[in-house]
C-alpha cells in the first residue's frame, strides 16, 4: 500500500473546470494530404474527476491528449486548462502549465542513462521546497507503490516493457500533478498490476483533487471511472 505521506491536498482551481474544450478541431498534413483528426470536440472535466476515453485506434484519442497537455498548437476552437486559454498561451505559459500536468504515454520516454530511481526523481524535482533527500525518498516510495522496490537501481534497458511503464507512471505521480493524462497506462501490465495502478490513479484523484483523463481499451478498469467517453472518427459520440 502507498503511504498517505505521498499525497497532499490540492489548493484548488478557483471553481473552474480542470479542462474545458469547445469546438476543438485539428488537422495533420498539408495540401492534398491534409486530414482532419479531431472534429468539433467539446467537453469539460472537473477537479478530482476520473474520465476514461475509449474508441478504436486512430480515432484521435492520443492527439486530444497531446493538445490538452500543451504539446501541440491549437488549430481551431478553444481549449482551456485550469482556466488558461491554450490557443492564446505563449511558449513560456505552456511550459509553466505542463509542470502541473502529469503525462503517461505508451512510449515510456525514460532517460536511458538514468536508473529507475533517478527517472522517478525527475518528477519529484518539480516540487518546490523539498531537499534532495526528501525527493529521493519520495521517488523510492513511488517505486515501491508500483511494485518496483527491487528495481530501484536498474537502467531502462534492464527492465521489461511493463516495468518501464510502471516507472513512467511513478514518475508522473511523483510530481503531484493537478491533471494526469494517461495513454493506455495498463496496456503492458498484467491484470493484478493494472488494477493496482488504476487504484493509485483513483486515490490521487480523490485525495489531491487531481483530474484524470485516461485513454484505454481495457474493459477491466471501466469501473474506476466517474464517466466513460467514446470517440469515433475524431468525434466524441457519447459523454
Tab-separated table of C-alpha atoms in Angstrom:
chain	number	residue	atom	x	y	z
A	1	UNK	CA	0.000	0.000	0.000
A	2	UNK	CA	1.113	3.537	-0.724
A	3	UNK	CA	1.948	5.875	2.117
A	4	UNK	CA	-0.506	8.696	2.769
A	5	UNK	CA	2.519	10.997	3.095
A	6	UNK	CA	2.813	10.978	-0.692
A	7	UNK	CA	-0.453	12.841	-1.066
A	8	UNK	CA	-1.192	16.489	-0.377
A	9	UNK	CA	-4.426	18.424	-0.669
A	10	UNK	CA	-4.595	20.468	-3.823
A	11	UNK	CA	-5.133	24.190	-3.425
A	12	UNK	CA	-7.979	24.011	-5.928
A	13	UNK	CA	-8.645	25.599	-9.302
A	14	UNK	CA	-10.879	28.511	-8.203
A	15	UNK	CA	-14.046	26.608	-9.043
A	16	UNK	CA	-13.317	26.348	-12.769
A	17	UNK	CA	-13.140	23.060	-14.684
A	18	UNK	CA	-9.709	21.497	-14.977
A	19	UNK	CA	-10.351	21.067	-18.720
A	20	UNK	CA	-12.856	22.971	-20.856
A	21	UNK	CA	-12.998	22.332	-24.609
A	22	UNK	CA	-15.317	23.909	-27.169
A	23	UNK	CA	-15.477	23.048	-30.894
A	24	UNK	CA	-11.883	21.768	-30.999
A	25	UNK	CA	-10.648	20.658	-34.434
A	26	UNK	CA	-7.209	19.520	-35.519
A	27	UNK	CA	-5.570	18.540	-38.785
A	28	UNK	CA	-2.417	16.671	-39.786
A	29	UNK	CA	-0.546	17.046	-43.067
A	30	UNK	CA	-0.574	19.698	-45.786
A	31	UNK	CA	-2.179	20.192	-49.172
A	32	UNK	CA	-3.828	17.103	-50.615
A	33	UNK	CA	-2.539	15.077	-47.627
A	34	UNK	CA	-4.260	17.294	-45.047
A	35	UNK	CA	-6.544	15.173	-42.870
A	36	UNK	CA	-8.919	16.165	-40.086
A	37	UNK	CA	-8.247	14.084	-36.985
A	38	UNK	CA	-10.421	15.933	-34.440
A	39	UNK	CA	-13.871	17.178	-35.386
A	40	UNK	CA	-15.704	19.701	-33.160
A	41	UNK	CA	-14.790	18.105	-29.824
A	42	UNK	CA	-16.410	19.707	-26.765
A	43	UNK	CA	-16.106	18.515	-23.166
A	44	UNK	CA	-15.461	19.529	-19.553
A	45	UNK	CA	-13.630	17.698	-16.781
A	46	UNK	CA	-13.892	18.896	-13.187
A	47	UNK	CA	-11.218	18.771	-10.454
A	48	UNK	CA	-10.975	15.277	-8.965
A	49	UNK	CA	-12.931	13.645	-11.785
A	50	UNK	CA	-11.714	10.404	-13.405
A	51	UNK	CA	-12.727	10.152	-17.056
A	52	UNK	CA	-11.929	7.271	-19.392
A	53	UNK	CA	-11.718	7.826	-23.142
A	54	UNK	CA	-12.392	4.807	-25.344
A	55	UNK	CA	-12.620	4.204	-29.073
A	56	UNK	CA	-10.859	2.445	-31.957
A	57	UNK	CA	-7.197	3.015	-32.761
A	58	UNK	CA	-6.599	6.071	-34.937
A	59	UNK	CA	-9.768	7.914	-33.927
A	60	UNK	CA	-7.921	10.885	-32.372
A	61	UNK	CA	-7.653	9.967	-28.689
A	62	UNK	CA	-3.871	10.438	-28.354
A	63	UNK	CA	-3.975	13.648	-30.408
A	64	UNK	CA	-6.546	15.021	-27.966
A	65	UNK	CA	-4.278	14.163	-25.015
A	66	UNK	CA	-1.293	15.951	-26.579
A	67	UNK	CA	-3.366	19.073	-27.221
A	68	UNK	CA	-4.641	19.132	-23.634
A	69	UNK	CA	-1.075	18.587	-22.430
A	70	UNK	CA	0.061	21.723	-24.301
A	71	UNK	CA	2.324	19.665	-26.548
A	72	UNK	CA	0.692	20.887	-29.797
A	73	UNK	CA	-0.658	24.173	-31.079
A	74	UNK	CA	-4.414	24.642	-31.270
A	75	UNK	CA	-5.660	24.781	-34.898
A	76	UNK	CA	-9.301	25.671	-34.309
A	77	UNK	CA	-11.647	26.016	-31.360
A	78	UNK	CA	-10.997	26.709	-27.694
A	79	UNK	CA	-9.170	24.644	-25.094
A	80	UNK	CA	-8.580	25.847	-21.530
A	81	UNK	CA	-6.664	24.005	-18.813
A	82	UNK	CA	-7.034	25.384	-15.264
A	83	UNK	CA	-8.608	28.461	-16.846
A	84	UNK	CA	-5.617	29.087	-19.127
A	85	UNK	CA	-6.581	29.547	-22.804
A	86	UNK	CA	-4.041	27.403	-24.656
A	87	UNK	CA	-4.818	28.979	-28.020
A	88	UNK	CA	-3.530	32.317	-26.719
A	89	UNK	CA	-0.764	30.938	-24.479
A	90	UNK	CA	2.842	31.629	-25.425
A	91	UNK	CA	5.663	29.115	-25.079
A	92	UNK	CA	6.565	30.173	-21.539
A	93	UNK	CA	2.983	29.883	-20.300
A	94	UNK	CA	2.637	26.442	-21.873
A	95	UNK	CA	5.862	25.308	-20.196
A	96	UNK	CA	4.637	26.508	-16.798
A	97	UNK	CA	1.310	24.782	-17.338
A	98	UNK	CA	2.987	21.470	-18.183
A	99	UNK	CA	4.639	21.491	-14.749
A	100	UNK	CA	1.147	20.929	-13.292
A	101	UNK	CA	0.283	18.097	-15.687
A	102	UNK	CA	1.422	14.501	-15.322
A	103	UNK	CA	1.701	12.593	-18.598
A	104	UNK	CA	1.926	8.847	-19.102
A	105	UNK	CA	2.392	7.821	-22.722
A	106	UNK	CA	2.927	4.405	-24.250
A	107	UNK	CA	6.498	5.186	-25.296
A	108	UNK	CA	7.604	5.455	-21.628
A	109	UNK	CA	10.028	8.311	-22.501
A	110	UNK	CA	12.512	7.262	-19.819
A	111	UNK	CA	16.049	8.628	-19.905
A	112	UNK	CA	18.215	5.633	-20.762
A	113	UNK	CA	21.239	6.861	-18.799
A	114	UNK	CA	19.291	7.184	-15.521
A	115	UNK	CA	18.212	4.491	-13.081
A	116	UNK	CA	14.582	3.859	-12.202
A	117	UNK	CA	15.007	5.946	-9.054
A	118	UNK	CA	16.600	8.840	-10.947
A	119	UNK	CA	13.898	8.794	-13.620
A	120	UNK	CA	11.165	8.962	-10.982
A	121	UNK	CA	13.018	11.657	-9.060
A	122	UNK	CA	12.695	13.863	-12.142
A	123	UNK	CA	9.034	14.114	-11.164
A	124	UNK	CA	9.818	14.931	-7.536
A	125	UNK	CA	12.316	17.564	-8.707
A	126	UNK	CA	9.394	19.670	-9.964
A	127	UNK	CA	8.204	20.152	-6.372
A	128	UNK	CA	9.402	23.228	-4.543
A	129	UNK	CA	10.765	23.267	-1.019
A	130	UNK	CA	11.935	19.646	-0.809
A	131	UNK	CA	15.502	18.649	-0.009
A	132	UNK	CA	17.401	16.280	-2.265
A	133	UNK	CA	16.953	13.510	0.308
A	134	UNK	CA	13.190	14.105	0.515
A	135	UNK	CA	12.879	13.981	-3.275
A	136	UNK	CA	14.947	10.778	-3.399
A	137	UNK	CA	12.886	9.165	-0.642
A	138	UNK	CA	9.656	10.041	-2.422
A	139	UNK	CA	10.983	8.543	-5.655
A	140	UNK	CA	11.743	5.303	-3.810
A	141	UNK	CA	8.316	5.239	-2.186
A	142	UNK	CA	6.555	5.707	-5.520
A	143	UNK	CA	8.608	2.856	-6.957
A	144	UNK	CA	7.514	0.689	-4.027
A	145	UNK	CA	3.926	1.735	-4.698
A	146	UNK	CA	4.104	0.348	-8.250
A	147	UNK	CA	5.896	-2.821	-7.125
A	148	UNK	CA	9.433	-1.965	-8.268
A	149	UNK	CA	11.213	-1.713	-4.937
A	150	UNK	CA	13.726	-4.343	-6.121
A	151	UNK	CA	14.497	-2.470	-9.357
A	152	UNK	CA	15.447	0.951	-7.991
A	153	UNK	CA	18.998	0.917	-9.377
A	154	UNK	CA	18.257	-0.671	-12.750
A	155	UNK	CA	18.625	1.201	-16.019
A	156	UNK	CA	15.729	1.110	-18.515
A	157	UNK	CA	17.467	-1.418	-20.782
A	158	UNK	CA	17.421	-3.895	-17.875
A	159	UNK	CA	13.644	-3.574	-17.412
A	160	UNK	CA	10.763	-5.281	-19.200
A	161	UNK	CA	8.157	-3.262	-21.071
A	162	UNK	CA	5.717	-3.499	-18.180
A	163	UNK	CA	8.369	-2.428	-15.677
A	164	UNK	CA	9.270	0.596	-17.816
A	165	UNK	CA	5.595	1.538	-17.892
A	166	UNK	CA	5.415	1.387	-14.109
A	167	UNK	CA	8.500	3.618	-13.805
A	168	UNK	CA	6.826	6.125	-16.132
A	169	UNK	CA	3.658	6.008	-14.016
A	170	UNK	CA	5.645	6.524	-10.799
A	171	UNK	CA	7.472	9.485	-12.371
A	172	UNK	CA	4.197	11.157	-13.371
A	173	UNK	CA	2.672	10.667	-9.917
A	174	UNK	CA	5.816	11.877	-8.130
A	175	UNK	CA	5.205	15.405	-9.456
A	176	UNK	CA	1.839	15.557	-7.609
A	177	UNK	CA	0.031	16.847	-10.711
A	178	UNK	CA	-3.305	18.661	-10.763
A	179	UNK	CA	-4.114	16.872	-14.014
A	180	UNK	CA	-3.000	13.427	-15.145
A	181	UNK	CA	-3.160	12.414	-18.807
A	182	UNK	CA	-2.605	8.718	-19.390
A	183	UNK	CA	-2.478	6.886	-22.732
A	184	UNK	CA	-3.137	3.165	-22.256
A	185	UNK	CA	-1.346	3.021	-18.855
A	186	UNK	CA	-2.336	-0.620	-18.255
A	187	UNK	CA	-1.580	-1.924	-21.777
A	188	UNK	CA	1.730	-3.593	-20.837
A	189	UNK	CA	0.630	-4.689	-17.359
A	190	UNK	CA	-0.897	-7.913	-16.066
A	191	UNK	CA	-4.383	-7.757	-14.561
A	192	UNK	CA	-3.222	-7.510	-10.921
A	193	UNK	CA	-0.657	-4.773	-11.549
A	194	UNK	CA	-3.056	-2.936	-13.856
A	195	UNK	CA	-5.694	-2.851	-11.135
A	196	UNK	CA	-3.163	-1.601	-8.578
A	197	UNK	CA	-2.112	1.198	-10.938
A	198	UNK	CA	-5.631	2.444	-11.671
A	199	UNK	CA	-6.435	2.292	-7.963
A	200	UNK	CA	-3.418	4.572	-7.403
A	201	UNK	CA	-4.753	6.985	-10.011
A	202	UNK	CA	-8.187	6.962	-8.387
A	203	UNK	CA	-6.593	7.626	-4.987
A	204	UNK	CA	-4.694	10.561	-6.476
A	205	UNK	CA	-7.928	11.990	-7.865
A	206	UNK	CA	-9.795	11.647	-4.569
A	207	UNK	CA	-7.123	12.897	-2.172
A	208	UNK	CA	-5.438	15.548	-4.309
A	209	UNK	CA	-8.413	16.775	-6.393
A	210	UNK	CA	-6.400	15.695	-9.425
A	211	UNK	CA	-8.370	15.270	-12.638
A	212	UNK	CA	-7.542	12.100	-14.582
A	213	UNK	CA	-8.158	11.620	-18.310
A	214	UNK	CA	-7.190	8.121	-19.347
A	215	UNK	CA	-7.255	6.578	-22.831
A	216	UNK	CA	-7.886	2.853	-22.562
A	217	UNK	CA	-9.066	-0.263	-24.371
A	218	UNK	CA	-9.017	-2.239	-21.112
A	219	UNK	CA	-12.565	-3.273	-20.075
A	220	UNK	CA	-11.261	-4.456	-16.683
A	221	UNK	CA	-10.817	-0.894	-15.398
A	222	UNK	CA	-14.025	0.815	-16.547
A	223	UNK	CA	-15.415	0.698	-13.013
A	224	UNK	CA	-12.798	3.191	-11.794
A	225	UNK	CA	-14.285	5.999	-13.885
A	226	UNK	CA	-16.744	8.714	-12.969
A	227	UNK	CA	-17.545	8.935	-16.688
A	228	UNK	CA	-16.667	6.978	-19.820
A	229	UNK	CA	-16.454	8.906	-23.108
A	230	UNK	CA	-16.317	7.277	-26.520
A	231	UNK	CA	-14.559	8.724	-29.544
A	232	UNK	CA	-15.020	7.687	-33.161
A	233	UNK	CA	-13.650	9.312	-36.347
A	234	UNK	CA	-12.393	12.322	-34.418
A	235	UNK	CA	-15.717	12.987	-32.700
A	236	UNK	CA	-16.986	12.408	-29.190
A	237	UNK	CA	-20.096	10.305	-29.702
A	238	UNK	CA	-21.035	9.853	-26.035
A	239	UNK	CA	-20.491	11.847	-22.853
